[in-house]
Rosetta silent file (secondary structure, phi, psi, omega in degrees, C-alpha in Angstrom):
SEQUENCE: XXXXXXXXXXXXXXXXXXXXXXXXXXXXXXXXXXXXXXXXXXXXXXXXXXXXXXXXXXXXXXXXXXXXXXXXXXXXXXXXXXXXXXXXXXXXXXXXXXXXXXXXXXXXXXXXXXXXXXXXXXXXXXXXXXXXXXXXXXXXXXXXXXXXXXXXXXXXXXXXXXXXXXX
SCORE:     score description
SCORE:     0.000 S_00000001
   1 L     0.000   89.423  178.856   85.229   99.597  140.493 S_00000001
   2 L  -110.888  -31.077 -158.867   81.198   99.955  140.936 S_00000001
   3 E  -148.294  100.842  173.227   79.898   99.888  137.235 S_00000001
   4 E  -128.899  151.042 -166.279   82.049   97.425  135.142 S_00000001
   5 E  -103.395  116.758  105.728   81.602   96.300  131.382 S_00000001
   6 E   -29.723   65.139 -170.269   83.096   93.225  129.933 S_00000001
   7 E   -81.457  154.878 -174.042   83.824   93.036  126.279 S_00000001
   8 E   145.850  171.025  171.697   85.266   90.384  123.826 S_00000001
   9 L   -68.268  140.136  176.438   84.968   87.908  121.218 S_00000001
  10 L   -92.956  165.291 -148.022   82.715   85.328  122.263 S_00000001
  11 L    88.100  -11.615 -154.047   84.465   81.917  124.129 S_00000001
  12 L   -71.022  -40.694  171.238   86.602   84.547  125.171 S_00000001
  13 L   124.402   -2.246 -173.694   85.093   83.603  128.719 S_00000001
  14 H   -31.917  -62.027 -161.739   83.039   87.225  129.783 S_00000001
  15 H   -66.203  -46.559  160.746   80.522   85.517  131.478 S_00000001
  16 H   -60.178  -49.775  171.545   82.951   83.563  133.674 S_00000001
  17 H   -45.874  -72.906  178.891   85.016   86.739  134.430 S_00000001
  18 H   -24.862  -62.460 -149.824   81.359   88.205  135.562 S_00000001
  19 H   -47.025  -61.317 -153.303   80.937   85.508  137.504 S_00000001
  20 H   -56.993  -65.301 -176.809   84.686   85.385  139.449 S_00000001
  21 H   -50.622  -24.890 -175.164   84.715   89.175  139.670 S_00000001
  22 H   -77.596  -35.756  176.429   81.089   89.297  140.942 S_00000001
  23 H  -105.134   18.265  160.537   81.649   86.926  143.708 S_00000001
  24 H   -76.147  -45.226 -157.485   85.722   88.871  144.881 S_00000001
  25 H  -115.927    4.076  173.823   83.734   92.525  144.657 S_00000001
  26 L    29.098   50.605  150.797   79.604   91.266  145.399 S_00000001
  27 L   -90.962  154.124  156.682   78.857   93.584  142.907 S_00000001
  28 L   -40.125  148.469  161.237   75.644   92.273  140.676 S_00000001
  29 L  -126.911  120.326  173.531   76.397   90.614  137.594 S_00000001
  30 E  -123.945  129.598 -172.983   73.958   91.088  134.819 S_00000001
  31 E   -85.136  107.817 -178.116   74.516   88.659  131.756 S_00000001
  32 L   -39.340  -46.996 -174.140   73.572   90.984  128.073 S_00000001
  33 H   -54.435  -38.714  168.433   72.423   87.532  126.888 S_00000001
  34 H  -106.418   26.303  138.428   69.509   87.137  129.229 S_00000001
  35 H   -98.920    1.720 -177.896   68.274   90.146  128.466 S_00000001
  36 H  -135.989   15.337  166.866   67.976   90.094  125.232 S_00000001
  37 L  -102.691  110.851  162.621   67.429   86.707  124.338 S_00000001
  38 L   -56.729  145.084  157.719   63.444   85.745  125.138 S_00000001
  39 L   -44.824  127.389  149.828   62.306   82.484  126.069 S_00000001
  40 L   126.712   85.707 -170.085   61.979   79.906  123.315 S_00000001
  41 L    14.695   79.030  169.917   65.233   78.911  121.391 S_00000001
  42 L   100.323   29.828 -153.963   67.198   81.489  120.032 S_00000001
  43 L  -113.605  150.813  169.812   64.395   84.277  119.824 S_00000001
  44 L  -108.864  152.986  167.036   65.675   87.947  120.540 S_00000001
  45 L   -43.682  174.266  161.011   63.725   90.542  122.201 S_00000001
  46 L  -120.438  162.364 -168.284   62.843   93.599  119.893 S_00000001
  47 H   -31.318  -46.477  174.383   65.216   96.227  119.984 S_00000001
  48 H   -64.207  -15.582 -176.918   63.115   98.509  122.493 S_00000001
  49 H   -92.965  -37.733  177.193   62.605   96.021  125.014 S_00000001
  50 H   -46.433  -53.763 -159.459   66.173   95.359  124.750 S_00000001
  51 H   -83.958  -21.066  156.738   67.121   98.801  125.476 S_00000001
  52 H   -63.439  -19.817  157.860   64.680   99.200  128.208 S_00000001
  53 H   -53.096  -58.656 -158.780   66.158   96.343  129.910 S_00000001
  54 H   -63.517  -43.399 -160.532   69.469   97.484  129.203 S_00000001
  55 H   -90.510  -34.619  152.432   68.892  100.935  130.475 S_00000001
  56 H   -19.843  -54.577  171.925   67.068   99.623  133.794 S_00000001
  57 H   -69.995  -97.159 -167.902   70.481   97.882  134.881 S_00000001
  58 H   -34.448  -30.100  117.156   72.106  100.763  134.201 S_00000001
  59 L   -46.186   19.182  135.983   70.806  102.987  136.165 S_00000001
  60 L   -69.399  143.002  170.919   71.578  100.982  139.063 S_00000001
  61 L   -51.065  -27.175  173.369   74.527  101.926  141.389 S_00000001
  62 L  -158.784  159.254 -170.572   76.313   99.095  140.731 S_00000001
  63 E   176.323  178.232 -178.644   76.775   96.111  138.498 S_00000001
  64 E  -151.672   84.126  175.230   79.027   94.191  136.158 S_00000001
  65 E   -89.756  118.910  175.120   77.461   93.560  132.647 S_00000001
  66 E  -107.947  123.954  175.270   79.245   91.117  130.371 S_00000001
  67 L   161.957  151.114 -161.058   78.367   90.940  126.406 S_00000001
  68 L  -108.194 -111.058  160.782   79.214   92.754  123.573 S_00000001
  69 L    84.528   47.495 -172.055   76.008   93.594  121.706 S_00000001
  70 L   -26.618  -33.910  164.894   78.016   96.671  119.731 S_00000001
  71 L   -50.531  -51.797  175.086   75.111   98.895  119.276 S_00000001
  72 L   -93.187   -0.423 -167.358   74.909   99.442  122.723 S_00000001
  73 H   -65.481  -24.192  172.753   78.570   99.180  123.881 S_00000001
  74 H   -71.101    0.024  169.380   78.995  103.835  123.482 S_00000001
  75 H   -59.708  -64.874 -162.328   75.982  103.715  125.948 S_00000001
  76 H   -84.078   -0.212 -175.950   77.580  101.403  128.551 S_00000001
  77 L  -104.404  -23.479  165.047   81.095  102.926  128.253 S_00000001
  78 L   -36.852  -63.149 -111.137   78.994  106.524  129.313 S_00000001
  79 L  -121.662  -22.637 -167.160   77.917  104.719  132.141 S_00000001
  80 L   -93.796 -165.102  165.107   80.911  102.296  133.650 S_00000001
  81 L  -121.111  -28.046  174.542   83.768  103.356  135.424 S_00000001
  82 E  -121.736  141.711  176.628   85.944  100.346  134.319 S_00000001
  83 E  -111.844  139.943 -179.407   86.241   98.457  130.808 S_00000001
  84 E  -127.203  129.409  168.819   87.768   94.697  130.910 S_00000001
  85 E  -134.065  133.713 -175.153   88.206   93.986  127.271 S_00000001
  86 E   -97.551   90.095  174.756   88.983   90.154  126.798 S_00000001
  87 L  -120.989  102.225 -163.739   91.109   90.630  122.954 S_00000001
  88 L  -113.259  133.421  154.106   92.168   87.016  123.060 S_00000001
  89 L   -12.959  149.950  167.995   93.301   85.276  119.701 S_00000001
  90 H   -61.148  -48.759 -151.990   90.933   83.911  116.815 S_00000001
  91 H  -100.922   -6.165  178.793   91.839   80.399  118.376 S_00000001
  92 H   -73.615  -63.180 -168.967   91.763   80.890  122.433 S_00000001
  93 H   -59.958  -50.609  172.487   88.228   81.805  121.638 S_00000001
  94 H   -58.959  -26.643 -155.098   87.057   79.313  119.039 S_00000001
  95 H   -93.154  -61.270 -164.654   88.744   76.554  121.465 S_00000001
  96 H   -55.943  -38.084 -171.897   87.000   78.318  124.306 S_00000001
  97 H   -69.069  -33.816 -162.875   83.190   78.279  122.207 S_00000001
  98 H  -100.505   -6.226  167.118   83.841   74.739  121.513 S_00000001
  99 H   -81.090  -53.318 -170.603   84.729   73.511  125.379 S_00000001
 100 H   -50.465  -54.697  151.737   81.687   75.611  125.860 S_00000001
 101 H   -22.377  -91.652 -164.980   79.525   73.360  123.575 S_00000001
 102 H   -66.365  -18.256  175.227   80.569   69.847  124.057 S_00000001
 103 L   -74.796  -12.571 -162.911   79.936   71.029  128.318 S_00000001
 104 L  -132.891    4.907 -156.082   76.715   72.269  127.763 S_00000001
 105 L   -49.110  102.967 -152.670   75.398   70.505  124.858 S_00000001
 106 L    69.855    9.366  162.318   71.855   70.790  125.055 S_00000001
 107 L  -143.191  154.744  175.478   71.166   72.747  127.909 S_00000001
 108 L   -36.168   19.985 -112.246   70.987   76.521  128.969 S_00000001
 109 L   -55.007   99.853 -116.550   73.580   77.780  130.603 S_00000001
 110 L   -54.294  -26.363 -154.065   73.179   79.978  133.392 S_00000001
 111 L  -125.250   -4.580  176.100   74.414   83.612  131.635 S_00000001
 112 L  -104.281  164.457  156.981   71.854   82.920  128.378 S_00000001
 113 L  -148.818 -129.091 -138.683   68.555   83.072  128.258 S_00000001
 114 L   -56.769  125.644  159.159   65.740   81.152  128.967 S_00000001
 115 L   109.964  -18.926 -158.573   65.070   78.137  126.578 S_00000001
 116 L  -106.927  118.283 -178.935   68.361   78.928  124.130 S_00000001
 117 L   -68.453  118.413  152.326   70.160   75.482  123.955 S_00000001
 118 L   -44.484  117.732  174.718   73.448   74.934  123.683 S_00000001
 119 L  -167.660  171.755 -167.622   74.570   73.433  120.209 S_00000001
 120 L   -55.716  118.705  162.877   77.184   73.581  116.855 S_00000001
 121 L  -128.453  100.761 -164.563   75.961   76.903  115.252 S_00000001
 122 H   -47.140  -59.656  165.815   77.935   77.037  112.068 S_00000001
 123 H   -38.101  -18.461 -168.843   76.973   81.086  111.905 S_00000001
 124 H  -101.577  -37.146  178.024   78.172   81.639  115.393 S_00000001
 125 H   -71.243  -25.956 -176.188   81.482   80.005  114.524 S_00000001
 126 H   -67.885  -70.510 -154.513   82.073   82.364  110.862 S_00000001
 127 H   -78.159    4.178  138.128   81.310   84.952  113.159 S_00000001
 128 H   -26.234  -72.614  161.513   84.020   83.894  115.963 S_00000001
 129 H   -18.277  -79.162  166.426   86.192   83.515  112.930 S_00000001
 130 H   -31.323  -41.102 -147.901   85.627   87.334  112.090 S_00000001
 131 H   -57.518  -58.944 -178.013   85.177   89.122  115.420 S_00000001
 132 H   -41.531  -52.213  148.079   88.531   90.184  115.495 S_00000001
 133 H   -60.605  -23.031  173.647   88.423   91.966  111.923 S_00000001
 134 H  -112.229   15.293  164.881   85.402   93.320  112.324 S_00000001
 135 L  -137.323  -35.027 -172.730   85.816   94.636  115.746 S_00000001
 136 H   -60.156    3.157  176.842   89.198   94.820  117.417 S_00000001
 137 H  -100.007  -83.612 -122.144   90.103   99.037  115.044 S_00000001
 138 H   -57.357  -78.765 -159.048   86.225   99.483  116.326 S_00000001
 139 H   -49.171  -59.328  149.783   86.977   98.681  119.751 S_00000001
 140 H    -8.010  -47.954 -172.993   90.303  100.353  120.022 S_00000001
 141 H   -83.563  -46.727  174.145   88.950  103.266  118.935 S_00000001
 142 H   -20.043  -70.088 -178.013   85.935  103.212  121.309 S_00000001
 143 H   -87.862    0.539  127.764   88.170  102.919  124.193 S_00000001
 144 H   -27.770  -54.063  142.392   90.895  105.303  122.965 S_00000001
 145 L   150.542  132.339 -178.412   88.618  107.407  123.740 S_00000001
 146 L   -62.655   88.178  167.071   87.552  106.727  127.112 S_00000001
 147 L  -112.536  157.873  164.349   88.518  109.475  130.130 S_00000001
 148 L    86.470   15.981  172.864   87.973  108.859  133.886 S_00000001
 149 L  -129.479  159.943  156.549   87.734  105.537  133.311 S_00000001
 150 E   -85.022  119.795  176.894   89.853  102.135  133.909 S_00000001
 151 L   -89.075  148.742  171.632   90.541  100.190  130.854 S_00000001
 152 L  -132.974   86.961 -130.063   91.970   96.643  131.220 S_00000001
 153 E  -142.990   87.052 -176.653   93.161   95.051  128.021 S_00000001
 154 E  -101.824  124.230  170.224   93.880   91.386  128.508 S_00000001
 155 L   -71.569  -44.046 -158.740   95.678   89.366  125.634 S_00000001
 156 L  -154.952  146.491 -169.949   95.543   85.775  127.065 S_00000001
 157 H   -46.834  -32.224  175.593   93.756   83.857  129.874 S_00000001
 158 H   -52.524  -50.666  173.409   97.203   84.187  131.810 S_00000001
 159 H   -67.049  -64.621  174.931   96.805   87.949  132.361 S_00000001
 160 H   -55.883  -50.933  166.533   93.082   87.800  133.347 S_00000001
 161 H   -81.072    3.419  126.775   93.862   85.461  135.982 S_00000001
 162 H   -29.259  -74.063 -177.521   96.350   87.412  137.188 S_00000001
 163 H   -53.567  -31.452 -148.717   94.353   90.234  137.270 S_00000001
 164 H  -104.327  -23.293 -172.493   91.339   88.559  139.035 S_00000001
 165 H   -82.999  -38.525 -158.140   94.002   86.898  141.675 S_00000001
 166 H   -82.752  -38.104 -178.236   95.364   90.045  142.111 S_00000001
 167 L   -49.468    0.000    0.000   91.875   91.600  143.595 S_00000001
């Protein structure tokens, strides 16, 4: 486990997983979000700067990138050796986005980046609502298939901390 990806619905928790696993295996953790969010509430990057970021970390030896960002996820599955896919419920994840809120409620949080405030973003919640229809066949298929690598396909928080306990 040198070059691992983190996938899910967001609330799901990636960015925490990064975190745990990053300080059990002191591998890097690079957060998708603060590379492709610019300073100054909510502004994205344009696509090329994204992907020049994007391909910089990756072509490091090692690393743990958490974030979905679908466009680039047949890139980063090239490139890991292990996939963690967090496919949690429609409501562990809205419940997760919304502890995530009211904790941070007006300030950055450490895995976004610079300047983009936590707060109720009705659009972020339809597409919570969604992710799971419009990604969990996509994803499946993605990692279906996937050779030489380890997939990890956690249902519920109970199994990922298992897994991370287990390390």
């Amino acid at each position: 486990m040198q070059r691992v990806i983190i996938i899910g619905c967001g609330g799901s928790g990636k960015s925490t997983l990064a975190r745990a696993l990053g300080e059990k295996t002191g591998l890097p953790v690079v957060h998708l979000d603060q590379i492709f969010w610019s300073p100054g509430n909510w502004q994205h990057l344009e696509k090329e700067v994204f992907d020049r970021r994007l391909m910089e970390e990756l072509d490091r030896p090692q690393w743990i990138l958490d974030g979905n960002f679908n466009r680039t996820i047949p890139l980063r599955l090239e490139k890991c050796d292990t996939v963690i896919w967090l496919d949690y419920s429609r409501l562990t994840c809205i419940l997760g986005w919304l502890k995530r809120v009211i904790s941070n409620w007006g300030k950055t949080r450490p895995d976004m980046g610079p300047d983009c405030k936590e707060w109720l973003d009705p659009e972020f919640l339809k597409w919570l609502w969604n992710f799971n229809r419009n990604n969990r066949q996509k994803y499946r298929d993605m990692l279906s298939g996937c050779t030489g690598k380890k997939i990890y396909i956690f249902r519920n928080r109970c199994q990922t901390r298992k897994f991370l306990n287990s390390l």
